[in-house]
Coordinates of N, CA and C in Angstrom, one line a residue:
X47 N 11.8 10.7 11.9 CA 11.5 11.4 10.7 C 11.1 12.9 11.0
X48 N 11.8 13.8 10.3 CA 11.7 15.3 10.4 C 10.1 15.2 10.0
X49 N 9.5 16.4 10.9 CA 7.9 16.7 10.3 C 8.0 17.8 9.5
X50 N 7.0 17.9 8.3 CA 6.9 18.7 7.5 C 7.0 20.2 8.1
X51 N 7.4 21.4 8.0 CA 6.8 22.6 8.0 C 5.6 22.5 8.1
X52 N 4.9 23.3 9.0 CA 3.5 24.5 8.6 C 3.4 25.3 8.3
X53 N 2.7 25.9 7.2 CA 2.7 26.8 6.8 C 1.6 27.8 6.9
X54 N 1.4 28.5 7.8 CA 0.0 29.2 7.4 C -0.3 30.7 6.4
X55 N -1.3 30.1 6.0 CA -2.5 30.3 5.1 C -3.7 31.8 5.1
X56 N -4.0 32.2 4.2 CA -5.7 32.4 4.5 C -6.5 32.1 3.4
X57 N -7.1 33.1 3.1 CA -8.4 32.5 2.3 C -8.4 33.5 0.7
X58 N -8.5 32.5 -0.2 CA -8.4 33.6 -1.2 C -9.2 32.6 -2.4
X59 N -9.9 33.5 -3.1 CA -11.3 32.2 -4.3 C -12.0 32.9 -4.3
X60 N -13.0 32.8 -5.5 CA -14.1 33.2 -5.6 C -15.3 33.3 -5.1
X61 N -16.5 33.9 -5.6 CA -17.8 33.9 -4.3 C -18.8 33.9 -5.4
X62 N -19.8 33.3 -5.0 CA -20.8 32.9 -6.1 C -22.2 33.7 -5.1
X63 N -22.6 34.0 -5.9 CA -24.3 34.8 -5.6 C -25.3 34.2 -6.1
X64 N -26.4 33.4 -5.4 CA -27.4 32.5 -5.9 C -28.6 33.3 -5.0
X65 N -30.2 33.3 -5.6 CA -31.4 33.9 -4.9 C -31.9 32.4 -5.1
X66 N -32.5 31.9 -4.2 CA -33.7 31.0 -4.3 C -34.6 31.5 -2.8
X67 N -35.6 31.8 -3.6 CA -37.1 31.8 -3.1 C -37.0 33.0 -2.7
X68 N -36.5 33.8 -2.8 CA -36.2 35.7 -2.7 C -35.0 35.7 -1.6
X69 N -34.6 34.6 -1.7 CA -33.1 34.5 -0.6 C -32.4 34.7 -1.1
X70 N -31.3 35.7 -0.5 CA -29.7 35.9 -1.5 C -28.9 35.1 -0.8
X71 N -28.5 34.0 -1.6 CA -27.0 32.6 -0.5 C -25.9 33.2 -1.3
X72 N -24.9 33.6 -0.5 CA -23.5 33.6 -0.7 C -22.7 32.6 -0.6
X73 N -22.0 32.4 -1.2 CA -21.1 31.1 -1.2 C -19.6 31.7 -1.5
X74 N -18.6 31.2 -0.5 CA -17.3 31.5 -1.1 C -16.5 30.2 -1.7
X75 N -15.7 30.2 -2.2 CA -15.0 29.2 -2.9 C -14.0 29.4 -2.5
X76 N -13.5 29.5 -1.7 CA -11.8 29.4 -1.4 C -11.4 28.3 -1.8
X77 N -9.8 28.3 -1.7 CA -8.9 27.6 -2.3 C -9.0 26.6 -0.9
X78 N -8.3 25.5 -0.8 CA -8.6 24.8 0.8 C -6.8 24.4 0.1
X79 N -6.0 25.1 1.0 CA -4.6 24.6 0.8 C -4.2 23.9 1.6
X80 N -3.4 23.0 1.2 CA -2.5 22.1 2.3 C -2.1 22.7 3.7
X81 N -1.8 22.0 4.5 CA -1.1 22.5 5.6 C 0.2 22.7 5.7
X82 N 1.1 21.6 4.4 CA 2.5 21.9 4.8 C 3.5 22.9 4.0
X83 N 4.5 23.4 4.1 CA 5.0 24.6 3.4 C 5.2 24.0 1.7
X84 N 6.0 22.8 1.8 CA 6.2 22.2 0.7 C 4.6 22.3 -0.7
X85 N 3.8 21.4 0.2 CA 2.3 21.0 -0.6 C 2.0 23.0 -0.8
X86 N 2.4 23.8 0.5 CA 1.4 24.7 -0.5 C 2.1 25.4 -2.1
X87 N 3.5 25.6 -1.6 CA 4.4 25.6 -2.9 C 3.6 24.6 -4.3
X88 N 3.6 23.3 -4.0 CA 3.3 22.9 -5.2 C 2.0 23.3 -5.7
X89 N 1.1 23.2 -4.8 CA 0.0 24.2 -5.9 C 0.0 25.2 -6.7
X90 N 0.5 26.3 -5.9 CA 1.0 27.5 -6.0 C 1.5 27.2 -7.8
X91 N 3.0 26.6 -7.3 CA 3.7 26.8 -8.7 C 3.2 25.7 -10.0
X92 N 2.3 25.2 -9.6 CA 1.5 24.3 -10.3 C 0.7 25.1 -10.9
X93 N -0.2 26.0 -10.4 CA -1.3 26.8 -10.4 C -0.6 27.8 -11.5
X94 N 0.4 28.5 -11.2 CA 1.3 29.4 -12.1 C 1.7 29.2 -13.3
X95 N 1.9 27.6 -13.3 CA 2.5 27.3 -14.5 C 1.2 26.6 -15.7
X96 N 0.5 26.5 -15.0 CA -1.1 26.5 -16.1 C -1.4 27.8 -16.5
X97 N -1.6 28.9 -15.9 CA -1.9 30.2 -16.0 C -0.6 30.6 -17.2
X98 N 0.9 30.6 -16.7 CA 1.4 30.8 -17.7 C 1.5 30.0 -18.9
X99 N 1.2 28.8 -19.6 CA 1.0 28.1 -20.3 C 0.1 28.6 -21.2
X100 N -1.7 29.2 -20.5 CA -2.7 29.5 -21.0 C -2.5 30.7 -22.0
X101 N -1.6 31.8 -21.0 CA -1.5 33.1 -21.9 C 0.1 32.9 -22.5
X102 N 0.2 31.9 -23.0 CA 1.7 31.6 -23.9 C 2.9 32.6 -23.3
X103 N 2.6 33.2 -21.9 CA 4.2 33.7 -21.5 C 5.1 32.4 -21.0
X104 N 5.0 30.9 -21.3 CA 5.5 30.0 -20.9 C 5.0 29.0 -22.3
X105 N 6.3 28.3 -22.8 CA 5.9 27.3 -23.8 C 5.0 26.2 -23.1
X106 N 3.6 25.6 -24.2 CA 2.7 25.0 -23.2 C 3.7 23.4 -22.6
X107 N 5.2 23.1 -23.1 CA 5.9 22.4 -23.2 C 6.6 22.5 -21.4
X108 N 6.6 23.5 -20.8 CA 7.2 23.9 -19.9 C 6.6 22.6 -18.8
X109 N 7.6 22.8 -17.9 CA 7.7 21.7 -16.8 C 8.6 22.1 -15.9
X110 N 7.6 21.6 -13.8 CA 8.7 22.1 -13.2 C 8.7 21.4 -12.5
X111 N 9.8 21.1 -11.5 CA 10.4 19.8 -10.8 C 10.9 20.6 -9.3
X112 N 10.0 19.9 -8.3 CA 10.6 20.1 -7.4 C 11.9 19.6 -7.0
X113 N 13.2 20.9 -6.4 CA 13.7 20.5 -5.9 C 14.6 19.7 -4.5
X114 N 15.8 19.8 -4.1 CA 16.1 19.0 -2.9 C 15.9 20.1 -1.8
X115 N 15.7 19.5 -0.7 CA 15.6 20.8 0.5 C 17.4 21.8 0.2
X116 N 17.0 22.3 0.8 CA 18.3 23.6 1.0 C 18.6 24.1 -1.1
X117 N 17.9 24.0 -2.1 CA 18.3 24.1 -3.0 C 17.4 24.9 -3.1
X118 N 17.4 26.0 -4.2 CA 15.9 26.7 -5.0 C 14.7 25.2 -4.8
X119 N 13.7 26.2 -4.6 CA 12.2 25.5 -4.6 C 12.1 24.5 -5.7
X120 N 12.3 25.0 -6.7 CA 11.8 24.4 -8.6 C 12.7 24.7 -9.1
X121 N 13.2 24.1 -10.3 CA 13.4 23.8 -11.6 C 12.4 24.0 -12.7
X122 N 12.4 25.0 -13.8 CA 11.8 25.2 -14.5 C 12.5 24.4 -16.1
X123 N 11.6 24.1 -16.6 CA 12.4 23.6 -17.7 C 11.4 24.1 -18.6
X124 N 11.8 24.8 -19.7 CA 11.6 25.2 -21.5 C 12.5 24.2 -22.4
X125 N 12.0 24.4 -23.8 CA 12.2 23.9 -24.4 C 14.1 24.4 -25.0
X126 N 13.9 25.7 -24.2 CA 15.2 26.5 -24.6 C 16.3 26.6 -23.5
X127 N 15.8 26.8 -22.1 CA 16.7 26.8 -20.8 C 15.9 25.9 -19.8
X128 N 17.1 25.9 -19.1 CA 16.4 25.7 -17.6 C 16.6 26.2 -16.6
X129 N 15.8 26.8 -15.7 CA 15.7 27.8 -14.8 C 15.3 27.4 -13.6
X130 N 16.0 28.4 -12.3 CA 15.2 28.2 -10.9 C 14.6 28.9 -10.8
X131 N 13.4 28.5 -9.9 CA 12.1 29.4 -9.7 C 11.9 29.2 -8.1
X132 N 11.8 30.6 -7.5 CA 12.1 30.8 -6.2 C 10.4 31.2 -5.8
X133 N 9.7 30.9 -4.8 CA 8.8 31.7 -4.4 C 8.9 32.6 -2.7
X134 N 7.9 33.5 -3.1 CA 7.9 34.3 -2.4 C 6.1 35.2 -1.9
X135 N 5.9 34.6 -0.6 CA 4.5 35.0 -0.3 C 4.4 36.3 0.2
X136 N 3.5 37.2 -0.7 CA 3.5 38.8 -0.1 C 2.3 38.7 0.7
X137 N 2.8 38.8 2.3 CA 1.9 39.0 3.2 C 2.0 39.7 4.5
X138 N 2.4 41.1 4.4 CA 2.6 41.8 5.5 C 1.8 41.5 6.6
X139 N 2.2 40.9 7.6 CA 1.6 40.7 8.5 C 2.1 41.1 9.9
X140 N 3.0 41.4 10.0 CA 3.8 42.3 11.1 C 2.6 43.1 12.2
X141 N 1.8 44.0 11.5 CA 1.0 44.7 12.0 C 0.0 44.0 12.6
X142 N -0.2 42.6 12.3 CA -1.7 42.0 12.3 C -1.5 40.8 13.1
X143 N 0.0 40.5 14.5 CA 0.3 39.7 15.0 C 0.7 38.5 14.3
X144 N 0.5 38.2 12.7 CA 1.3 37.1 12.2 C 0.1 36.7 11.7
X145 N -1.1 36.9 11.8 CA -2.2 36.4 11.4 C -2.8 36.8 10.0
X146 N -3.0 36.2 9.0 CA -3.6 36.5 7.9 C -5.2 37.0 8.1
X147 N -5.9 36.5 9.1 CA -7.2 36.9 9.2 C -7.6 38.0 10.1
X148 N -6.5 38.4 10.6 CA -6.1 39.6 11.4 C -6.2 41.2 10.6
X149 N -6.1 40.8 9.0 CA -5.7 42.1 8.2 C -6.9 42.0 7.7
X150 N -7.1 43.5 7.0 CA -8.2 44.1 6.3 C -8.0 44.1 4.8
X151 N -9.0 44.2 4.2 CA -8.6 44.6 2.9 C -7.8 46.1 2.6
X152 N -8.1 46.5 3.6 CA -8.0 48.4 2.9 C -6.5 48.2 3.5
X153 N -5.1 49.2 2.6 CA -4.4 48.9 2.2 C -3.7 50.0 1.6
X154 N -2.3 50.7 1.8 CA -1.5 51.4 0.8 C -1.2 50.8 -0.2
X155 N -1.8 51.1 -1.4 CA -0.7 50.6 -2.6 C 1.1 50.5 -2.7
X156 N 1.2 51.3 -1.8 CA 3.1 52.1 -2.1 C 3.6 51.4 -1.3
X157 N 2.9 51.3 -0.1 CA 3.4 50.3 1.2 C 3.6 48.7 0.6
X158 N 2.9 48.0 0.1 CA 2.9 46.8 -0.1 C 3.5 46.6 -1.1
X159 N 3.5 47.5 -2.0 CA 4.5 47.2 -3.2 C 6.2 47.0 -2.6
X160 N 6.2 48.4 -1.8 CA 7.7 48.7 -1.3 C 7.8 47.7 -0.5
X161 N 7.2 47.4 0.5 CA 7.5 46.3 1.7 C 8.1 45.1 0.9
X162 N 6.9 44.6 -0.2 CA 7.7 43.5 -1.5 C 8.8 43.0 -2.0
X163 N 9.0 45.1 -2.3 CA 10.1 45.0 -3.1 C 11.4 44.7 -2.1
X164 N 11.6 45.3 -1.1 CA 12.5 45.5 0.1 C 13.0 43.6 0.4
X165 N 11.9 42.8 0.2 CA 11.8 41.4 0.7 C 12.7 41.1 -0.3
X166 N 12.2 41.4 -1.8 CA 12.7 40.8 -3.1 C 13.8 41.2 -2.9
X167 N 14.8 42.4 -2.5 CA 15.9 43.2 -2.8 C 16.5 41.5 -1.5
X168 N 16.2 41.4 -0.8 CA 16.9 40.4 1.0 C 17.1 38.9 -0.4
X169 N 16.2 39.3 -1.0 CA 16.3 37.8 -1.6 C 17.1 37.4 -2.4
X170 N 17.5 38.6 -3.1 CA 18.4 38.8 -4.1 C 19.7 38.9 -3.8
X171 N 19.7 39.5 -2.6 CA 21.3 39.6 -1.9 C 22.0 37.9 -1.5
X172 N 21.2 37.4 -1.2 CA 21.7 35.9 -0.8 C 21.8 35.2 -2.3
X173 N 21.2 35.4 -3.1 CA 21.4 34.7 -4.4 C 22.1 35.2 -5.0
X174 N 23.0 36.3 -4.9 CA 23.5 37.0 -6.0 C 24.6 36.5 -6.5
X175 N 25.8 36.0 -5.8 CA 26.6 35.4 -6.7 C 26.0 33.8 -7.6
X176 N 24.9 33.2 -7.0 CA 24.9 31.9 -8.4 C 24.2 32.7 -8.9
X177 N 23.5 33.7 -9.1 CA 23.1 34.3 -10.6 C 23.6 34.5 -11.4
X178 N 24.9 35.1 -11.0 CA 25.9 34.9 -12.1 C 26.1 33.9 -13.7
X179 N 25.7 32.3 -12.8 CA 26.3 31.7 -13.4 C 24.5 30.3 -13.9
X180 N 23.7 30.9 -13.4 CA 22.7 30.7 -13.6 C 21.5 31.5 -13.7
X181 N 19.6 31.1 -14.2 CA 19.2 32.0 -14.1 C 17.9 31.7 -13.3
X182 N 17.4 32.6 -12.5 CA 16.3 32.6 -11.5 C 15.2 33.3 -11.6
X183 N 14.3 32.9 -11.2 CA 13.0 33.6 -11.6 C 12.0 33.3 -10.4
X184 N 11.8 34.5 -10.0 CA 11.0 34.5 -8.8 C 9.5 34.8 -9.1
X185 N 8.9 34.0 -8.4 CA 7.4 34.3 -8.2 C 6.7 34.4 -7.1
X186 N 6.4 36.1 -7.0 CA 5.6 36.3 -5.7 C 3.9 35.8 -5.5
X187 N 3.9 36.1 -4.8 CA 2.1 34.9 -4.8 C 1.0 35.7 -3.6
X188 N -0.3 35.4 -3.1 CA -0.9 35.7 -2.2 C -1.1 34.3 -1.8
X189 N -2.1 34.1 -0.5 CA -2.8 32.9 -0.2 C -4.2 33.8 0.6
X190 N -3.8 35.1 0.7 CA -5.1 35.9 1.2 C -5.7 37.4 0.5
X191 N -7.2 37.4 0.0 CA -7.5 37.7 -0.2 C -7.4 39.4 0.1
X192 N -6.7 39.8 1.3 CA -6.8 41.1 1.5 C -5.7 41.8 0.7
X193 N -4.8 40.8 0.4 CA -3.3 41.0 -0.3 C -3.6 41.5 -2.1
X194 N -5.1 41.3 -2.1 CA -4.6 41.3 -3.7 C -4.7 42.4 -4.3
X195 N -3.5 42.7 -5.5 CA -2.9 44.0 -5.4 C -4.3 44.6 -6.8
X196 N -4.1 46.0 -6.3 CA -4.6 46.7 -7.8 C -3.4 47.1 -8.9
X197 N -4.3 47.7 -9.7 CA -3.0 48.6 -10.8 C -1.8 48.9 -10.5
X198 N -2.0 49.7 -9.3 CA -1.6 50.5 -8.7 C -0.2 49.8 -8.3
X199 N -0.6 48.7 -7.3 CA 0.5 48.0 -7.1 C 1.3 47.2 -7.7
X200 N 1.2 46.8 -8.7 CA 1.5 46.2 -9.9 C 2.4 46.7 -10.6
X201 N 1.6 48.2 -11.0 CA 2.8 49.2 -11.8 C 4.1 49.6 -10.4
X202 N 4.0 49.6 -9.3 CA 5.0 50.5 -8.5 C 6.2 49.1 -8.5
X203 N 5.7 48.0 -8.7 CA 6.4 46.9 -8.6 C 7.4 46.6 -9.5
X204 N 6.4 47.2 -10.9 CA 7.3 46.7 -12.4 C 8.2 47.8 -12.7
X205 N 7.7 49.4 -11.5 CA 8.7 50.1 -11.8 C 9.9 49.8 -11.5
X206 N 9.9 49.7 -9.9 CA 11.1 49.1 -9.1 C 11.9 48.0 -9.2
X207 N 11.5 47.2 -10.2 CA 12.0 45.9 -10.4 C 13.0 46.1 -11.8
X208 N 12.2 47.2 -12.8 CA 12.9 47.8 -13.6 C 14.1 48.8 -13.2
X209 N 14.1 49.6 -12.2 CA 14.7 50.5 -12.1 C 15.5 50.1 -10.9
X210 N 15.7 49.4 -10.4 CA 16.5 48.7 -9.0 C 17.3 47.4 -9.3
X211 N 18.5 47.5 -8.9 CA 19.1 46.0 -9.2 C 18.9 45.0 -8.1
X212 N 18.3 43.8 -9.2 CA 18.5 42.4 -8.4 C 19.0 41.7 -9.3
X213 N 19.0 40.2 -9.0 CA 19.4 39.2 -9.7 C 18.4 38.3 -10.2
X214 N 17.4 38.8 -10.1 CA 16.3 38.0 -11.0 C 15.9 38.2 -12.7
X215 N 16.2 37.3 -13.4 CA 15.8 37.3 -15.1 C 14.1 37.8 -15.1
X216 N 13.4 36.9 -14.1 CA 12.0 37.2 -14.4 C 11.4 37.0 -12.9
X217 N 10.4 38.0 -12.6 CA 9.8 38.2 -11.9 C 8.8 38.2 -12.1
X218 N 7.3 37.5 -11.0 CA 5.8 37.3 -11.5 C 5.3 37.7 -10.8
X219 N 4.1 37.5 -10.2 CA 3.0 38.3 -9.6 C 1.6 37.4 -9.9
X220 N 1.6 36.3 -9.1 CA 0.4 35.8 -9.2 C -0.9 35.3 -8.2
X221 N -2.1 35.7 -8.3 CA -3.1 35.2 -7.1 C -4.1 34.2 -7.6
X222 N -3.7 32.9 -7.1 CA -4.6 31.6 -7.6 C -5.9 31.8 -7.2
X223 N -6.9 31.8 -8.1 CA -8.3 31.9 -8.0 C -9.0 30.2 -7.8
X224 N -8.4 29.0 -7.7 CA -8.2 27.7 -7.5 C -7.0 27.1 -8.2
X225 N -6.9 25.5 -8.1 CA -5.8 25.0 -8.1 C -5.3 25.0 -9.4
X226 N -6.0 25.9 -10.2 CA -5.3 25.1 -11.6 C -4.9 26.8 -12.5
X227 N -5.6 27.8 -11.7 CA -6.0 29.3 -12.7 C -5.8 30.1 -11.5
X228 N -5.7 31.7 -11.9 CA -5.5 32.5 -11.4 C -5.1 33.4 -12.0
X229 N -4.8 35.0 -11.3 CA -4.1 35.9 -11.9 C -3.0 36.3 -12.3
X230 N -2.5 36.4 -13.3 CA -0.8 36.8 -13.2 C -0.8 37.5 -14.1
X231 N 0.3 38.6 -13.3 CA 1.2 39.9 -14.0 C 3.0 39.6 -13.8
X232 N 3.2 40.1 -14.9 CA 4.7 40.0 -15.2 C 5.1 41.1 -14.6
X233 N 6.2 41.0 -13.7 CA 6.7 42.3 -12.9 C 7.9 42.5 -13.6
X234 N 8.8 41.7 -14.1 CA 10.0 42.1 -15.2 C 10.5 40.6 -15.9
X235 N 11.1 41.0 -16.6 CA 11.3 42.6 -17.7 C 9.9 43.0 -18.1
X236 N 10.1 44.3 -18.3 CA 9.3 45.1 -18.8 C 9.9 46.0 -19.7
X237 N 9.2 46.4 -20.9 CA 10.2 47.0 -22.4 C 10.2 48.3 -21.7
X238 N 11.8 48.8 -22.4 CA 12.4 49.9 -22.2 C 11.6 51.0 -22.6
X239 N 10.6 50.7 -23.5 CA 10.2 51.9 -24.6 C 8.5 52.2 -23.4
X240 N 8.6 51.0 -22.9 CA 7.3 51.5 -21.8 C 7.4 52.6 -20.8
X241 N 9.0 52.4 -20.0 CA 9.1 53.2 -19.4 C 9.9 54.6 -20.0
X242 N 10.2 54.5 -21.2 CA 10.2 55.8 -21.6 C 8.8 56.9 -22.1
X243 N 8.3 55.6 -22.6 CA 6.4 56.4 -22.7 C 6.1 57.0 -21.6
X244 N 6.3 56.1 -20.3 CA 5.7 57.2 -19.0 C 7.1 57.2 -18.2
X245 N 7.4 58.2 -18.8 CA 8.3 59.1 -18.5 C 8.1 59.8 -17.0
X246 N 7.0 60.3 -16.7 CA 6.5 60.7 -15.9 C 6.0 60.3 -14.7
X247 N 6.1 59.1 -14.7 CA 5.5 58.1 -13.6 C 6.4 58.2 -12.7
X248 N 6.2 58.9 -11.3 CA 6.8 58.8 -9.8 C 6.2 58.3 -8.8
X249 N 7.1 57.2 -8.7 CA 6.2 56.4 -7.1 C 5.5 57.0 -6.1
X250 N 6.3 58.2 -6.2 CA 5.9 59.0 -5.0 C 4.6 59.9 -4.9
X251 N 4.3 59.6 -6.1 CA 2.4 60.9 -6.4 C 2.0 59.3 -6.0
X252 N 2.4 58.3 -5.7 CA 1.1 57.3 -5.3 C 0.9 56.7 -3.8
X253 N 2.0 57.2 -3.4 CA 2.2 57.5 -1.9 C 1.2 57.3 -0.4
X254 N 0.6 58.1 -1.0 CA -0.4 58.4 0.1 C -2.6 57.7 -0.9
X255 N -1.9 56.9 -2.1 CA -3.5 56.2 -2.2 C -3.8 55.0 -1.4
X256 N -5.0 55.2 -1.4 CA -5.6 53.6 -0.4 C -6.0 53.2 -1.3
X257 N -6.2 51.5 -1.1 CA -6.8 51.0 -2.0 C -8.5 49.6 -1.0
X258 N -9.4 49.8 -1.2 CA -10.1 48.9 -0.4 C -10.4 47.8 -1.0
X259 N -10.4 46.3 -0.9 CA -10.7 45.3 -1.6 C -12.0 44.9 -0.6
X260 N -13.0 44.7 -0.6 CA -14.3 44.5 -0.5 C -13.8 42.4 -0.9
X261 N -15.4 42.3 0.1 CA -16.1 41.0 0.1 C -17.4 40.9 1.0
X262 N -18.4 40.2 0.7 CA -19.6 40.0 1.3 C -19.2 39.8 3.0
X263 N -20.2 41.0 3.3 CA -19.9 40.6 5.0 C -21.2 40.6 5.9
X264 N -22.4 40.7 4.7 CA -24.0 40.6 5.5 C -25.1 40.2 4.2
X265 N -25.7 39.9 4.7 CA -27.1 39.9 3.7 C -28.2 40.7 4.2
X266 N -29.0 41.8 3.7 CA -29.8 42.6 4.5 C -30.9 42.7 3.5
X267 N -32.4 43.2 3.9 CA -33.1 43.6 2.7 C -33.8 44.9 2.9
X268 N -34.0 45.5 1.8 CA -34.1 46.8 2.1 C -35.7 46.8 2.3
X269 N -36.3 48.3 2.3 CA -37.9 48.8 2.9 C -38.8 47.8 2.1
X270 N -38.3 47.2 1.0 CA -39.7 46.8 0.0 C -38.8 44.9 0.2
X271 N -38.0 44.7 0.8 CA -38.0 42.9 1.1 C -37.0 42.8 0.2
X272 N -36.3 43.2 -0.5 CA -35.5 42.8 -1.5 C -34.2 42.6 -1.1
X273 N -33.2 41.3 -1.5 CA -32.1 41.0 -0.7 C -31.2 41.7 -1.1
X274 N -30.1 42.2 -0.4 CA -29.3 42.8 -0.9 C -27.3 42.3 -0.2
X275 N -26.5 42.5 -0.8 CA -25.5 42.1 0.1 C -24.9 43.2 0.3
X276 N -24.2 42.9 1.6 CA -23.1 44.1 2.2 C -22.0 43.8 2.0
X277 N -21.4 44.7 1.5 CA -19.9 44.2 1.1 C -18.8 45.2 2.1
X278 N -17.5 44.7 2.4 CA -16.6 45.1 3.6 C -15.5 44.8 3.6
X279 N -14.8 45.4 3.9 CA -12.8 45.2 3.9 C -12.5 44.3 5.1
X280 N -13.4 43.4 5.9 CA -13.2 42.4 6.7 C -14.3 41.6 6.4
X281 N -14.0 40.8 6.5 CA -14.7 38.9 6.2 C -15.1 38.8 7.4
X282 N -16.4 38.4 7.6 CA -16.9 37.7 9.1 C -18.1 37.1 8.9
X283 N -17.5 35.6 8.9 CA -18.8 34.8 8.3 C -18.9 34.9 7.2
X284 N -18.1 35.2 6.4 CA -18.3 35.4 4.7 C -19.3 33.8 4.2
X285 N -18.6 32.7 4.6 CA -19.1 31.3 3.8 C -20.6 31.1 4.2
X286 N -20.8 31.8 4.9 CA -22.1 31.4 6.4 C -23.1 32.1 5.8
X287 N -23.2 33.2 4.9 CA -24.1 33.9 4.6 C -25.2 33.9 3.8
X288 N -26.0 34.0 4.1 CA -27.5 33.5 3.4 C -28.8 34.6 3.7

């Protein structure tokens, strides 16, 4: 019997702040995902499809079915079509030896978007003739915290997605905060009349912003005893801290 894929992972969830007895305890809540490539997919697209259900971009009717190996991931089903749903994990890691715990939070916006989009454009080229005759919907995802995008990268994404051809109907953008919720942004379609409002918008004035995404990386107290936390674009001991 073939063994499952491995899939690696990092750490992404929320962090809770509790004082008892003038103590500050940090607590993280990561997600604790499977190990195999399959199991992390289904949370993922499990996780996506509550989230979209919640904010009605998906009839609460919707349902998705894994499919056979070598096929699209999922099957989406509405009440109106049925659709493949492809995933896709944004996690540049090239720079960071392949390691998710290797990267920092701090981050180009333009870089990550573009690096994305470049993946999405590889992805699209091998799908492109059954789009034709079907329709696909990709959903990019995190599993690590340093990955998660701001405004910034969001809008450079919904530009390019708008303004570049692929073969995707719909494109998402989501970062599971646990197994059932999370964030999601619609990366396309996006209305015509949006990108005529910002008319003005060039990828390129955002080029050169950084963006830092922070998390607790100490507990210290200042001259009068009072706890305070340190927050940092690297995690070290984050769960440990007290």
């Amino acid at each position: 019997m073939r063994t499952p894929p491995r899939k690696p992972t990092g750490e992404v969830g929320p962090f809770s702040l509790t004082f008892n007895g003038g103590t500050a305890v940090v607590q993280s809540h990561f997600i604790q995902f499977p190990p195999t490539k399959e199991a992390v997919e289904d949370l993922v697209a499990e996780g996506f499809l509550a989230q979209a259900r919640r904010e009605a971009i998906l009839p609460t009717s919707s349902r998705i079915h894994r499919n056979a190996v070598d096929d699209f991931d999922f099957t989406l089903e509405t009440p109106s079509s049925l659709r493949y749903l492809e995933l896709m994990e944004v996690a540049p890691l090239e720079a960071a030896g392949g390691s998710h715990h290797a990267t920092t939070g701090s981050f180009r916006p333009y870089d990550l978007a573009r690096g994305a989009m470049d993946k999405l454009q590889q992805k699209s080229n091998r799908y492109f003739g059954v789009a034709r005759s079907t329709r696909i919907v990709l959903l990019l995802y995190i599993t690590h915290w340093t990955f998660t995008p701001n405004d910034t990268t969001i809008m450079l994404l919904q530009y390019w997605c708008h303004h570049e051809a692929h073969c995707f109907d719909e494109v998402y953008f989501y970062q599971p905060h646990d197994n059932t919720c999370g964030m999601l942004s619609v990366l396309h379609p996006t209305p015509k009349q949006h990108w005529q409002q910002c008319g003005g918008f060039d990828p390129e004035d955002c080029r050169q912003d950084v963006m830092h995404n922070l998390v607790p990386v100490a507990v210290q107290t200042d001259d009068r005893g009072h706890p305070g936390i340190v927050m940092g674009t690297a995690a070290r001991g984050v769960s440990k801290l007290k």
